[in-house]
Amino acid sequence: MKFEEYLSIVAPKIGPNAAFDLSRDTRMKALENVLIEKGVATKEEIDAETEKQFGETAQNISKMPPIPDQKNLANG
């Protein structure tokens, strides 16, 4: 299925932002399947690297300053 057709089916049900987010998930799953089918990586290797990346991303985000209070920003 082409991306445009996917969007025309999915976006009316879940909205365009969620449709684009889900398309990234779908693309990643497709890439994982190709890597496994071609013998480039195993599911276990992909899962381990994914967990590693989750940890690194979470650590980087935990170092960020907190989100400003939107209510206080609106009041100036």
mmCIF file with all atom_site columns, N, CA and C in Angstrom:
data_model
loop_
_atom_site.group_PDB
_atom_site.id
_atom_site.type_symbol
_atom_site.label_atom_id
_atom_site.label_alt_id
_atom_site.label_comp_id
_atom_site.label_asym_id
_atom_site.label_entity_id
_atom_site.label_seq_id
_atom_site.pdbx_PDB_ins_code
_atom_site.Cartn_x
_atom_site.Cartn_y
_atom_site.Cartn_z
_atom_site.occupancy
_atom_site.B_iso_or_equiv
_atom_site.pdbx_formal_charge
_atom_site.auth_seq_id
_atom_site.auth_comp_id
_atom_site.auth_asym_id
_atom_site.auth_atom_id
_atom_site.pdbx_PDB_model_num
ATOM 1   N N  . MET A 1 1  ? 0.852   -1.176  0.000  1.00 0.00 ? 1  MET A N  1
ATOM 2   C CA . MET A 1 1  ? 0.000   0.000   0.000  1.00 0.00 ? 1  MET A CA 1
ATOM 3   C C  . MET A 1 1  ? 0.895   1.235   0.000  1.00 0.00 ? 1  MET A C  1
ATOM 4   N N  . LYS A 1 2  ? 0.591   2.162   -0.824 1.00 0.00 ? 2  LYS A N  1
ATOM 5   C CA . LYS A 1 2  ? 1.329   3.425   -0.884 1.00 0.00 ? 2  LYS A CA 1
ATOM 6   C C  . LYS A 1 2  ? 0.958   4.298   0.317  1.00 0.00 ? 2  LYS A C  1
ATOM 7   N N  . PHE A 1 3  ? 1.876   5.193   0.691  1.00 0.00 ? 3  PHE A N  1
ATOM 8   C CA . PHE A 1 3  ? 1.692   6.045   1.865  1.00 0.00 ? 3  PHE A CA 1
ATOM 9   C C  . PHE A 1 3  ? 0.434   6.895   1.757  1.00 0.00 ? 3  PHE A C  1
ATOM 10  N N  . GLU A 1 4  ? 0.172   7.440   0.589  1.00 0.00 ? 4  GLU A N  1
ATOM 11  C CA . GLU A 1 4  ? -1.005  8.304   0.404  1.00 0.00 ? 4  GLU A CA 1
ATOM 12  C C  . GLU A 1 4  ? -2.293  7.535   0.665  1.00 0.00 ? 4  GLU A C  1
ATOM 13  N N  . GLU A 1 5  ? -2.345  6.288   0.195  1.00 0.00 ? 5  GLU A N  1
ATOM 14  C CA . GLU A 1 5  ? -3.535  5.458   0.427  1.00 0.00 ? 5  GLU A CA 1
ATOM 15  C C  . GLU A 1 5  ? -3.682  5.151   1.918  1.00 0.00 ? 5  GLU A C  1
ATOM 16  N N  . TYR A 1 6  ? -2.551  4.808   2.551  1.00 0.00 ? 6  TYR A N  1
ATOM 17  C CA . TYR A 1 6  ? -2.536  4.570   3.996  1.00 0.00 ? 6  TYR A CA 1
ATOM 18  C C  . TYR A 1 6  ? -3.101  5.782   4.742  1.00 0.00 ? 6  TYR A C  1
ATOM 19  N N  . LEU A 1 7  ? -2.607  6.981   4.398  1.00 0.00 ? 7  LEU A N  1
ATOM 20  C CA . LEU A 1 7  ? -3.089  8.195   5.060  1.00 0.00 ? 7  LEU A CA 1
ATOM 21  C C  . LEU A 1 7  ? -4.576  8.415   4.839  1.00 0.00 ? 7  LEU A C  1
ATOM 22  N N  . SER A 1 8  ? -5.053  8.172   3.633  1.00 0.00 ? 8  SER A N  1
ATOM 23  C CA . SER A 1 8  ? -6.470  8.398   3.340  1.00 0.00 ? 8  SER A CA 1
ATOM 24  C C  . SER A 1 8  ? -7.363  7.469   4.148  1.00 0.00 ? 8  SER A C  1
ATOM 25  N N  . ILE A 1 9  ? -6.855  6.310   4.521  1.00 0.00 ? 9  ILE A N  1
ATOM 26  C CA . ILE A 1 9  ? -7.632  5.356   5.325  1.00 0.00 ? 9  ILE A CA 1
ATOM 27  C C  . ILE A 1 9  ? -7.483  5.638   6.816  1.00 0.00 ? 9  ILE A C  1
ATOM 28  N N  . VAL A 1 10 ? -6.254  5.885   7.251  1.00 0.00 ? 10 VAL A N  1
ATOM 29  C CA . VAL A 1 10 ? -5.951  5.962   8.686  1.00 0.00 ? 10 VAL A CA 1
ATOM 30  C C  . VAL A 1 10 ? -6.219  7.343   9.285  1.00 0.00 ? 10 VAL A C  1
ATOM 31  N N  . ALA A 1 11 ? -5.840  8.406   8.602  1.00 0.00 ? 11 ALA A N  1
ATOM 32  C CA . ALA A 1 11 ? -5.962  9.757   9.167  1.00 0.00 ? 11 ALA A CA 1
ATOM 33  C C  . ALA A 1 11 ? -7.379  10.120  9.584  1.00 0.00 ? 11 ALA A C  1
ATOM 34  N N  . PRO A 1 12 ? -8.412  9.784   8.809  1.00 0.00 ? 12 PRO A N  1
ATOM 35  C CA . PRO A 1 12 ? -9.765  10.130  9.276  1.00 0.00 ? 12 PRO A CA 1
ATOM 36  C C  . PRO A 1 12 ? -10.160 9.434   10.578 1.00 0.00 ? 12 PRO A C  1
ATOM 37  N N  . LYS A 1 13 ? -9.534  8.307   10.862 1.00 0.00 ? 13 LYS A N  1
ATOM 38  C CA . LYS A 1 13 ? -9.875  7.553   12.073 1.00 0.00 ? 13 LYS A CA 1
ATOM 39  C C  . LYS A 1 13 ? -9.101  8.005   13.303 1.00 0.00 ? 13 LYS A C  1
ATOM 40  N N  . ILE A 1 14 ? -7.809  8.349   13.116 1.00 0.00 ? 14 ILE A N  1
ATOM 41  C CA . ILE A 1 14 ? -6.972  8.665   14.283 1.00 0.00 ? 14 ILE A CA 1
ATOM 42  C C  . ILE A 1 14 ? -6.330  10.039  14.213 1.00 0.00 ? 14 ILE A C  1
ATOM 43  N N  . GLY A 1 15 ? -6.558  10.776  13.151 1.00 0.00 ? 15 GLY A N  1
ATOM 44  C CA . GLY A 1 15 ? -5.989  12.108  12.992 1.00 0.00 ? 15 GLY A CA 1
ATOM 45  C C  . GLY A 1 15 ? -4.644  12.052  12.288 1.00 0.00 ? 15 GLY A C  1
ATOM 46  N N  . PRO A 1 16 ? -4.253  13.170  11.667 1.00 0.00 ? 16 PRO A N  1
ATOM 47  C CA . PRO A 1 16 ? -3.014  13.170  10.873 1.00 0.00 ? 16 PRO A CA 1
ATOM 48  C C  . PRO A 1 16 ? -1.747  12.992  11.697 1.00 0.00 ? 16 PRO A C  1
ATOM 49  N N  . ASN A 1 17 ? -1.666  13.600  12.872 1.00 0.00 ? 17 ASN A N  1
ATOM 50  C CA . ASN A 1 17 ? -0.442  13.465  13.681 1.00 0.00 ? 17 ASN A CA 1
ATOM 51  C C  . ASN A 1 17 ? -0.223  12.020  14.101 1.00 0.00 ? 17 ASN A C  1
ATOM 52  N N  . ALA A 1 18 ? -1.274  11.374  14.591 1.00 0.00 ? 18 ALA A N  1
ATOM 53  C CA . ALA A 1 18 ? -1.151  9.974   15.000 1.00 0.00 ? 18 ALA A CA 1
ATOM 54  C C  . ALA A 1 18 ? -0.873  9.082   13.800 1.00 0.00 ? 18 ALA A C  1
ATOM 55  N N  . ALA A 1 19 ? -1.451  9.405   12.649 1.00 0.00 ? 19 ALA A N  1
ATOM 56  C CA . ALA A 1 19 ? -1.206  8.612   11.439 1.00 0.00 ? 19 ALA A CA 1
ATOM 57  C C  . ALA A 1 19 ? 0.263   8.687   11.041 1.00 0.00 ? 19 ALA A C  1
ATOM 58  N N  . PHE A 1 20 ? 0.850   9.874   11.109 1.00 0.00 ? 20 PHE A N  1
ATOM 59  C CA . PHE A 1 20 ? 2.276   10.008  10.785 1.00 0.00 ? 20 PHE A CA 1
ATOM 60  C C  . PHE A 1 20 ? 3.134   9.285   11.819 1.00 0.00 ? 20 PHE A C  1
ATOM 61  N N  . ASP A 1 21 ? 2.786   9.395   13.107 1.00 0.00 ? 21 ASP A N  1
ATOM 62  C CA . ASP A 1 21 ? 3.527   8.680   14.147 1.00 0.00 ? 21 ASP A CA 1
ATOM 63  C C  . ASP A 1 21 ? 3.469   7.178   13.912 1.00 0.00 ? 21 ASP A C  1
ATOM 64  N N  . LEU A 1 22 ? 2.293   6.668   13.623 1.00 0.00 ? 22 LEU A N  1
ATOM 65  C CA . LEU A 1 22 ? 2.116   5.244   13.381 1.00 0.00 ? 22 LEU A CA 1
ATOM 66  C C  . LEU A 1 22 ? 2.858   4.805   12.120 1.00 0.00 ? 22 LEU A C  1
ATOM 67  N N  . SER A 1 23 ? 2.944   5.692   11.128 1.00 0.00 ? 23 SER A N  1
ATOM 68  C CA . SER A 1 23 ? 3.670   5.335   9.902  1.00 0.00 ? 23 SER A CA 1
ATOM 69  C C  . SER A 1 23 ? 5.159   5.130   10.198 1.00 0.00 ? 23 SER A C  1
ATOM 70  N N  . ARG A 1 24 ? 5.711   5.906   11.128 1.00 0.00 ? 24 ARG A N  1
ATOM 71  C CA . ARG A 1 24 ? 7.116   5.709   11.524 1.00 0.00 ? 24 ARG A CA 1
ATOM 72  C C  . ARG A 1 24 ? 7.291   4.347   12.185 1.00 0.00 ? 24 ARG A C  1
ATOM 73  N N  . ASP A 1 25 ? 6.344   3.992   13.056 1.00 0.00 ? 25 ASP A N  1
ATOM 74  C CA . ASP A 1 25 ? 6.399   2.679   13.704 1.00 0.00 ? 25 ASP A CA 1
ATOM 75  C C  . ASP A 1 25 ? 6.331   1.561   12.666 1.00 0.00 ? 25 ASP A C  1
ATOM 76  N N  . THR A 1 26 ? 5.456   1.723   11.692 1.00 0.00 ? 26 THR A N  1
ATOM 77  C CA . THR A 1 26 ? 5.292   0.723   10.644 1.00 0.00 ? 26 THR A CA 1
ATOM 78  C C  . THR A 1 26 ? 6.560   0.604   9.815  1.00 0.00 ? 26 THR A C  1
ATOM 79  N N  . ARG A 1 27 ? 7.154   1.730   9.484  1.00 0.00 ? 27 ARG A N  1
ATOM 80  C CA . ARG A 1 27 ? 8.392   1.727   8.695  1.00 0.00 ? 27 ARG A CA 1
ATOM 81  C C  . ARG A 1 27 ? 9.513   1.041   9.463  1.00 0.00 ? 27 ARG A C  1
ATOM 82  N N  . MET A 1 28 ? 9.622   1.310   10.750 1.00 0.00 ? 28 MET A N  1
ATOM 83  C CA . MET A 1 28 ? 10.663  0.676   11.566 1.00 0.00 ? 28 MET A CA 1
ATOM 84  C C  . MET A 1 28 ? 10.454  -0.838  11.621 1.00 0.00 ? 28 MET A C  1
ATOM 85  N N  . LYS A 1 29 ? 9.207   -1.271  11.762 1.00 0.00 ? 29 LYS A N  1
ATOM 86  C CA . LYS A 1 29 ? 8.906   -2.702  11.792 1.00 0.00 ? 29 LYS A CA 1
ATOM 87  C C  . LYS A 1 29 ? 9.286   -3.343  10.468 1.00 0.00 ? 29 LYS A C  1
ATOM 88  N N  . ALA A 1 30 ? 9.008   -2.650  9.357  1.00 0.00 ? 30 ALA A N  1
ATOM 89  C CA . ALA A 1 30 ? 9.380   -3.170  8.039  1.00 0.00 ? 30 ALA A CA 1
ATOM 90  C C  . ALA A 1 30 ? 10.897  -3.315  7.922  1.00 0.00 ? 30 ALA A C  1
ATOM 91  N N  . LEU A 1 31 ? 11.639  -2.307  8.385  1.00 0.00 ? 31 LEU A N  1
ATOM 92  C CA . LEU A 1 31 ? 13.104  -2.375  8.334  1.00 0.00 ? 31 LEU A CA 1
ATOM 93  C C  . LEU A 1 31 ? 13.646  -3.515  9.195  1.00 0.00 ? 31 LEU A C  1
ATOM 94  N N  . GLU A 1 32 ? 13.068  -3.689  10.381 1.00 0.00 ? 32 GLU A N  1
ATOM 95  C CA . GLU A 1 32 ? 13.470  -4.797  11.240 1.00 0.00 ? 32 GLU A CA 1
ATOM 96  C C  . GLU A 1 32 ? 13.257  -6.129  10.536 1.00 0.00 ? 32 GLU A C  1
ATOM 97  N N  . ASN A 1 33 ? 12.074  -6.282  9.924  1.00 0.00 ? 33 ASN A N  1
ATOM 98  C CA . ASN A 1 33 ? 11.764  -7.539  9.235  1.00 0.00 ? 33 ASN A CA 1
ATOM 99  C C  . ASN A 1 33 ? 12.733  -7.812  8.094  1.00 0.00 ? 33 ASN A C  1
ATOM 100 N N  . VAL A 1 34 ? 13.094  -6.800  7.320  1.00 0.00 ? 34 VAL A N  1
ATOM 101 C CA . VAL A 1 34 ? 14.037  -6.975  6.214  1.00 0.00 ? 34 VAL A CA 1
ATOM 102 C C  . VAL A 1 34 ? 15.407  -7.387  6.747  1.00 0.00 ? 34 VAL A C  1
ATOM 103 N N  . LEU A 1 35 ? 15.862  -6.715  7.807  1.00 0.00 ? 35 LEU A N  1
ATOM 104 C CA . LEU A 1 35 ? 17.166  -7.059  8.381  1.00 0.00 ? 35 LEU A CA 1
ATOM 105 C C  . LEU A 1 35 ? 17.197  -8.502  8.878  1.00 0.00 ? 35 LEU A C  1
ATOM 106 N N  . ILE A 1 36 ? 16.124  -8.926  9.513  1.00 0.00 ? 36 ILE A N  1
ATOM 107 C CA . ILE A 1 36 ? 16.052  -10.297 10.033 1.00 0.00 ? 36 ILE A CA 1
ATOM 108 C C  . ILE A 1 36 ? 15.974  -11.295 8.879  1.00 0.00 ? 36 ILE A C  1
ATOM 109 N N  . GLU A 1 37 ? 15.118  -11.029 7.905  1.00 0.00 ? 37 GLU A N  1
ATOM 110 C CA . GLU A 1 37 ? 14.954  -11.944 6.776  1.00 0.00 ? 37 GLU A CA 1
ATOM 111 C C  . GLU A 1 37 ? 16.229  -12.099 5.964  1.00 0.00 ? 37 GLU A C  1
ATOM 112 N N  . LYS A 1 38 ? 17.009  -11.038 5.854  1.00 0.00 ? 38 LYS A N  1
ATOM 113 C CA . LYS A 1 38 ? 18.255  -11.081 5.080  1.00 0.00 ? 38 LYS A CA 1
ATOM 114 C C  . LYS A 1 38 ? 19.428  -11.597 5.917  1.00 0.00 ? 38 LYS A C  1
ATOM 115 N N  . GLY A 1 39 ? 19.197  -11.877 7.186  1.00 0.00 ? 39 GLY A N  1
ATOM 116 C CA . GLY A 1 39 ? 20.250  -12.406 8.041  1.00 0.00 ? 39 GLY A CA 1
ATOM 117 C C  . GLY A 1 39 ? 21.267  -11.373 8.480  1.00 0.00 ? 39 GLY A C  1
ATOM 118 N N  . VAL A 1 40 ? 20.911  -10.104 8.380  1.00 0.00 ? 40 VAL A N  1
ATOM 119 C CA . VAL A 1 40 ? 21.822  -9.032  8.787  1.00 0.00 ? 40 VAL A CA 1
ATOM 120 C C  . VAL A 1 40 ? 21.853  -8.909  10.307 1.00 0.00 ? 40 VAL A C  1
ATOM 121 N N  . ALA A 1 41 ? 20.711  -9.109  10.930 1.00 0.00 ? 41 ALA A N  1
ATOM 122 C CA . ALA A 1 41 ? 20.608  -9.008  12.388 1.00 0.00 ? 41 ALA A CA 1
ATOM 123 C C  . ALA A 1 41 ? 19.547  -9.986  12.870 1.00 0.00 ? 41 ALA A C  1
ATOM 124 N N  . THR A 1 42 ? 19.659  -10.354 14.129 1.00 0.00 ? 42 THR A N  1
ATOM 125 C CA . THR A 1 42 ? 18.629  -11.207 14.729 1.00 0.00 ? 42 THR A CA 1
ATOM 126 C C  . THR A 1 42 ? 17.636  -10.330 15.481 1.00 0.00 ? 42 THR A C  1
ATOM 127 N N  . LYS A 1 43 ? 16.484  -10.895 15.780 1.00 0.00 ? 43 LYS A N  1
ATOM 128 C CA . LYS A 1 43 ? 15.482  -10.169 16.562 1.00 0.00 ? 43 LYS A CA 1
ATOM 129 C C  . LYS A 1 43 ? 16.067  -9.781  17.907 1.00 0.00 ? 43 LYS A C  1
ATOM 130 N N  . GLU A 1 44 ? 16.849  -10.670 18.496 1.00 0.00 ? 44 GLU A N  1
ATOM 131 C CA . GLU A 1 44 ? 17.453  -10.400 19.796 1.00 0.00 ? 44 GLU A CA 1
ATOM 132 C C  . GLU A 1 44 ? 18.426  -9.220  19.722 1.00 0.00 ? 44 GLU A C  1
ATOM 133 N N  . GLU A 1 45 ? 19.209  -9.152  18.644 1.00 0.00 ? 45 GLU A N  1
ATOM 134 C CA . GLU A 1 45 ? 20.139  -8.030  18.469 1.00 0.00 ? 45 GLU A CA 1
ATOM 135 C C  . GLU A 1 45 ? 19.393  -6.719  18.293 1.00 0.00 ? 45 GLU A C  1
ATOM 136 N N  . ILE A 1 46 ? 18.338  -6.757  17.525 1.00 0.00 ? 46 ILE A N  1
ATOM 137 C CA . ILE A 1 46 ? 17.535  -5.544  17.316 1.00 0.00 ? 46 ILE A CA 1
ATOM 138 C C  . ILE A 1 46 ? 16.886  -5.114  18.624 1.00 0.00 ? 46 ILE A C  1
ATOM 139 N N  . ASP A 1 47 ? 16.341  -6.065  19.373 1.00 0.00 ? 47 ASP A N  1
ATOM 140 C CA . ASP A 1 47 ? 15.719  -5.738  20.666 1.00 0.00 ? 47 ASP A CA 1
ATOM 141 C C  . ASP A 1 47 ? 16.740  -5.164  21.639 1.00 0.00 ? 47 ASP A C  1
ATOM 142 N N  . ALA A 1 48 ? 17.940  -5.747  21.682 1.00 0.00 ? 48 ALA A N  1
ATOM 143 C CA . ALA A 1 48 ? 18.977  -5.256  22.591 1.00 0.00 ? 48 ALA A CA 1
ATOM 144 C C  . ALA A 1 48 ? 19.396  -3.842  22.222 1.00 0.00 ? 48 ALA A C  1
ATOM 145 N N  . GLU A 1 49 ? 19.573  -3.577  20.931 1.00 0.00 ? 49 GLU A N  1
ATOM 146 C CA . GLU A 1 49 ? 19.964  -2.228  20.499 1.00 0.00 ? 49 GLU A CA 1
ATOM 147 C C  . GLU A 1 49 ? 18.849  -1.233  20.774 1.00 0.00 ? 49 GLU A C  1
ATOM 148 N N  . THR A 1 50 ? 17.598  -1.666  20.586 1.00 0.00 ? 50 THR A N  1
ATOM 149 C CA . THR A 1 50 ? 16.456  -0.795  20.878 1.00 0.00 ? 50 THR A CA 1
ATOM 150 C C  . THR A 1 50 ? 16.445  -0.411  22.350 1.00 0.00 ? 50 THR A C  1
ATOM 151 N N  . GLU A 1 51 ? 16.655  -1.384  23.227 1.00 0.00 ? 51 GLU A N  1
ATOM 152 C CA . GLU A 1 51 ? 16.692  -1.108  24.662 1.00 0.00 ? 51 GLU A CA 1
ATOM 153 C C  . GLU A 1 51 ? 17.834  -0.159  25.001 1.00 0.00 ? 51 GLU A C  1
ATOM 154 N N  . LYS A 1 52 ? 18.975  -0.344  24.359 1.00 0.00 ? 52 LYS A N  1
ATOM 155 C CA . LYS A 1 52 ? 20.118  0.550   24.576 1.00 0.00 ? 52 LYS A CA 1
ATOM 156 C C  . LYS A 1 52 ? 19.749  1.978   24.175 1.00 0.00 ? 52 LYS A C  1
ATOM 157 N N  . GLN A 1 53 ? 19.126  2.123   23.013 1.00 0.00 ? 53 GLN A N  1
ATOM 158 C CA . GLN A 1 53 ? 18.750  3.447   22.529 1.00 0.00 ? 53 GLN A CA 1
ATOM 159 C C  . GLN A 1 53 ? 17.675  4.080   23.414 1.00 0.00 ? 53 GLN A C  1
ATOM 160 N N  . PHE A 1 54 ? 16.726  3.281   23.907 1.00 0.00 ? 54 PHE A N  1
ATOM 161 C CA . PHE A 1 54 ? 15.740  3.806   24.855 1.00 0.00 ? 54 PHE A CA 1
ATOM 162 C C  . PHE A 1 54 ? 16.447  4.388   26.071 1.00 0.00 ? 54 PHE A C  1
ATOM 163 N N  . GLY A 1 55 ? 17.433  3.666   26.596 1.00 0.00 ? 55 GLY A N  1
ATOM 164 C CA . GLY A 1 55 ? 18.170  4.140   27.768 1.00 0.00 ? 55 GLY A CA 1
ATOM 165 C C  . GLY A 1 55 ? 18.913  5.431   27.502 1.00 0.00 ? 55 GLY A C  1
ATOM 166 N N  . GLU A 1 56 ? 19.593  5.492   26.360 1.00 0.00 ? 56 GLU A N  1
ATOM 167 C CA . GLU A 1 56 ? 20.337  6.701   26.036 1.00 0.00 ? 56 GLU A CA 1
ATOM 168 C C  . GLU A 1 56 ? 19.404  7.892   25.823 1.00 0.00 ? 56 GLU A C  1
ATOM 169 N N  . THR A 1 57 ? 18.304  7.659   25.134 1.00 0.00 ? 57 THR A N  1
ATOM 170 C CA . THR A 1 57 ? 17.344  8.745   24.894 1.00 0.00 ? 57 THR A CA 1
ATOM 171 C C  . THR A 1 57 ? 16.733  9.223   26.209 1.00 0.00 ? 57 THR A C  1
ATOM 172 N N  . ALA A 1 58 ? 16.337  8.288   27.058 1.00 0.00 ? 58 ALA A N  1
ATOM 173 C CA . ALA A 1 58 ? 15.743  8.656   28.347 1.00 0.00 ? 58 ALA A CA 1
ATOM 174 C C  . ALA A 1 58 ? 16.743  9.440   29.197 1.00 0.00 ? 58 ALA A C  1
ATOM 175 N N  . GLN A 1 59 ? 17.992  9.015   29.173 1.00 0.00 ? 59 GLN A N  1
ATOM 176 C CA . GLN A 1 59 ? 19.019  9.714   29.959 1.00 0.00 ? 59 GLN A CA 1
ATOM 177 C C  . GLN A 1 59 ? 19.214  11.135  29.440 1.00 0.00 ? 59 GLN A C  1
ATOM 178 N N  . ASN A 1 60 ? 19.286  11.301  28.129 1.00 0.00 ? 60 ASN A N  1
ATOM 179 C CA . ASN A 1 60 ? 19.454  12.636  27.551 1.00 0.00 ? 60 ASN A CA 1
ATOM 180 C C  . ASN A 1 60 ? 18.265  13.536  27.878 1.00 0.00 ? 60 ASN A C  1
ATOM 181 N N  . ILE A 1 61 ? 17.064  13.003  27.788 1.00 0.00 ? 61 ILE A N  1
ATOM 182 C CA . ILE A 1 61 ? 15.880  13.801  28.069 1.00 0.00 ? 61 ILE A CA 1
ATOM 183 C C  . ILE A 1 61 ? 15.783  14.122  29.560 1.00 0.00 ? 61 ILE A C  1
ATOM 184 N N  . SER A 1 62 ? 16.213  13.191  30.421 1.00 0.00 ? 62 SER A N  1
ATOM 185 C CA . SER A 1 62 ? 16.145  13.449  31.862 1.00 0.00 ? 62 SER A CA 1
ATOM 186 C C  . SER A 1 62 ? 17.058  14.603  32.272 1.00 0.00 ? 62 SER A C  1
ATOM 187 N N  . LYS A 1 63 ? 18.064  14.909  31.453 1.00 0.00 ? 63 LYS A N  1
ATOM 188 C CA . LYS A 1 63 ? 18.983  16.010  31.742 1.00 0.00 ? 63 LYS A CA 1
ATOM 189 C C  . LYS A 1 63 ? 18.433  17.366  31.289 1.00 0.00 ? 63 LYS A C  1
ATOM 190 N N  . MET A 1 64 ? 17.353  17.350  30.540 1.00 0.00 ? 64 MET A N  1
ATOM 191 C CA . MET A 1 64 ? 16.776  18.599  30.038 1.00 0.00 ? 64 MET A CA 1
ATOM 192 C C  . MET A 1 64 ? 16.056  19.343  31.166 1.00 0.00 ? 64 MET A C  1
ATOM 193 N N  . PRO A 1 65 ? 15.975  20.658  31.074 1.00 0.00 ? 65 PRO A N  1
ATOM 194 C CA . PRO A 1 65 ? 15.208  21.393  32.082 1.00 0.00 ? 65 PRO A CA 1
ATOM 195 C C  . PRO A 1 65 ? 13.724  21.046  31.958 1.00 0.00 ? 65 PRO A C  1
ATOM 196 N N  . PRO A 1 66 ? 12.977  21.236  33.029 1.00 0.00 ? 66 PRO A N  1
ATOM 197 C CA . PRO A 1 66 ? 11.548  20.914  32.970 1.00 0.00 ? 66 PRO A CA 1
ATOM 198 C C  . PRO A 1 66 ? 10.820  21.819  31.983 1.00 0.00 ? 66 PRO A C  1
ATOM 199 N N  . ILE A 1 67 ? 9.697   21.336  31.515 1.00 0.00 ? 67 ILE A N  1
ATOM 200 C CA . ILE A 1 67 ? 8.845   22.125  30.631 1.00 0.00 ? 67 ILE A CA 1
ATOM 201 C C  . ILE A 1 67 ? 8.295   23.294  31.441 1.00 0.00 ? 67 ILE A C  1
ATOM 202 N N  . PRO A 1 68 ? 8.358   24.499  30.895 1.00 0.00 ? 68 PRO A N  1
ATOM 203 C CA . PRO A 1 68 ? 7.801   25.646  31.630 1.00 0.00 ? 68 PRO A CA 1
ATOM 204 C C  . PRO A 1 68 ? 6.295   25.472  31.849 1.00 0.00 ? 68 PRO A C  1
ATOM 205 N N  . ASP A 1 69 ? 5.820   26.014  32.938 1.00 0.00 ? 69 ASP A N  1
ATOM 206 C CA . ASP A 1 69 ? 4.399   25.951  33.269 1.00 0.00 ? 69 ASP A CA 1
ATOM 207 C C  . ASP A 1 69 ? 3.656   26.810  32.254 1.00 0.00 ? 69 ASP A C  1
ATOM 208 N N  . GLN A 1 70 ? 2.830   26.185  31.436 1.00 0.00 ? 70 GLN A N  1
ATOM 209 C CA . GLN A 1 70 ? 2.122   26.895  30.364 1.00 0.00 ? 70 GLN A CA 1
ATOM 210 C C  . GLN A 1 70 ? 1.164   27.953  30.912 1.00 0.00 ? 70 GLN A C  1
ATOM 211 N N  . LYS A 1 71 ? 0.571   27.699  32.077 1.00 0.00 ? 71 LYS A N  1
ATOM 212 C CA . LYS A 1 71 ? -0.357  28.667  32.661 1.00 0.00 ? 71 LYS A CA 1
ATOM 213 C C  . LYS A 1 71 ? 0.377   29.950  33.046 1.00 0.00 ? 71 LYS A C  1
ATOM 214 N N  . ASN A 1 72 ? 1.583   29.799  33.636 1.00 0.00 ? 72 ASN A N  1
ATOM 215 C CA . ASN A 1 72 ? 2.354   30.987  34.024 1.00 0.00 ? 72 ASN A CA 1
ATOM 216 C C  . ASN A 1 72 ? 2.850   31.747  32.806 1.00 0.00 ? 72 ASN A C  1
ATOM 217 N N  . LEU A 1 73 ? 3.170   31.037  31.719 1.00 0.00 ? 73 LEU A N  1
ATOM 218 C CA . LEU A 1 73 ? 3.611   31.711  30.496 1.00 0.00 ? 73 LEU A CA 1
ATOM 219 C C  . LEU A 1 73 ? 2.487   32.564  29.911 1.00 0.00 ? 73 LEU A C  1
ATOM 220 N N  . ALA A 1 74 ? 1.257   32.079  29.971 1.00 0.00 ? 74 ALA A N  1
ATOM 221 C CA . ALA A 1 74 ? 0.131   32.808  29.399 1.00 0.00 ? 74 ALA A CA 1
ATOM 222 C C  . ALA A 1 74 ? -0.153  34.089  30.171 1.00 0.00 ? 74 ALA A C  1
ATOM 223 N N  . ASN A 1 75 ? 0.133   34.070  31.471 1.00 0.00 ? 75 ASN A N  1
ATOM 224 C CA . ASN A 1 75 ? -0.133  35.255  32.300 1.00 0.00 ? 75 ASN A CA 1
ATOM 225 C C  . ASN A 1 75 ? 1.015   36.261  32.255 1.00 0.00 ? 75 ASN A C  1
ATOM 226 N N  . GLY A 1 76 ? 2.110   35.875  31.611 1.00 0.00 ? 76 GLY A N  1
ATOM 227 C CA . GLY A 1 76 ? 3.237   36.788  31.429 1.00 0.00 ? 76 GLY A CA 1
ATOM 228 C C  . GLY A 1 76 ? 4.032   36.969  32.647 1.00 0.00 ? 76 GLY A C  1
#
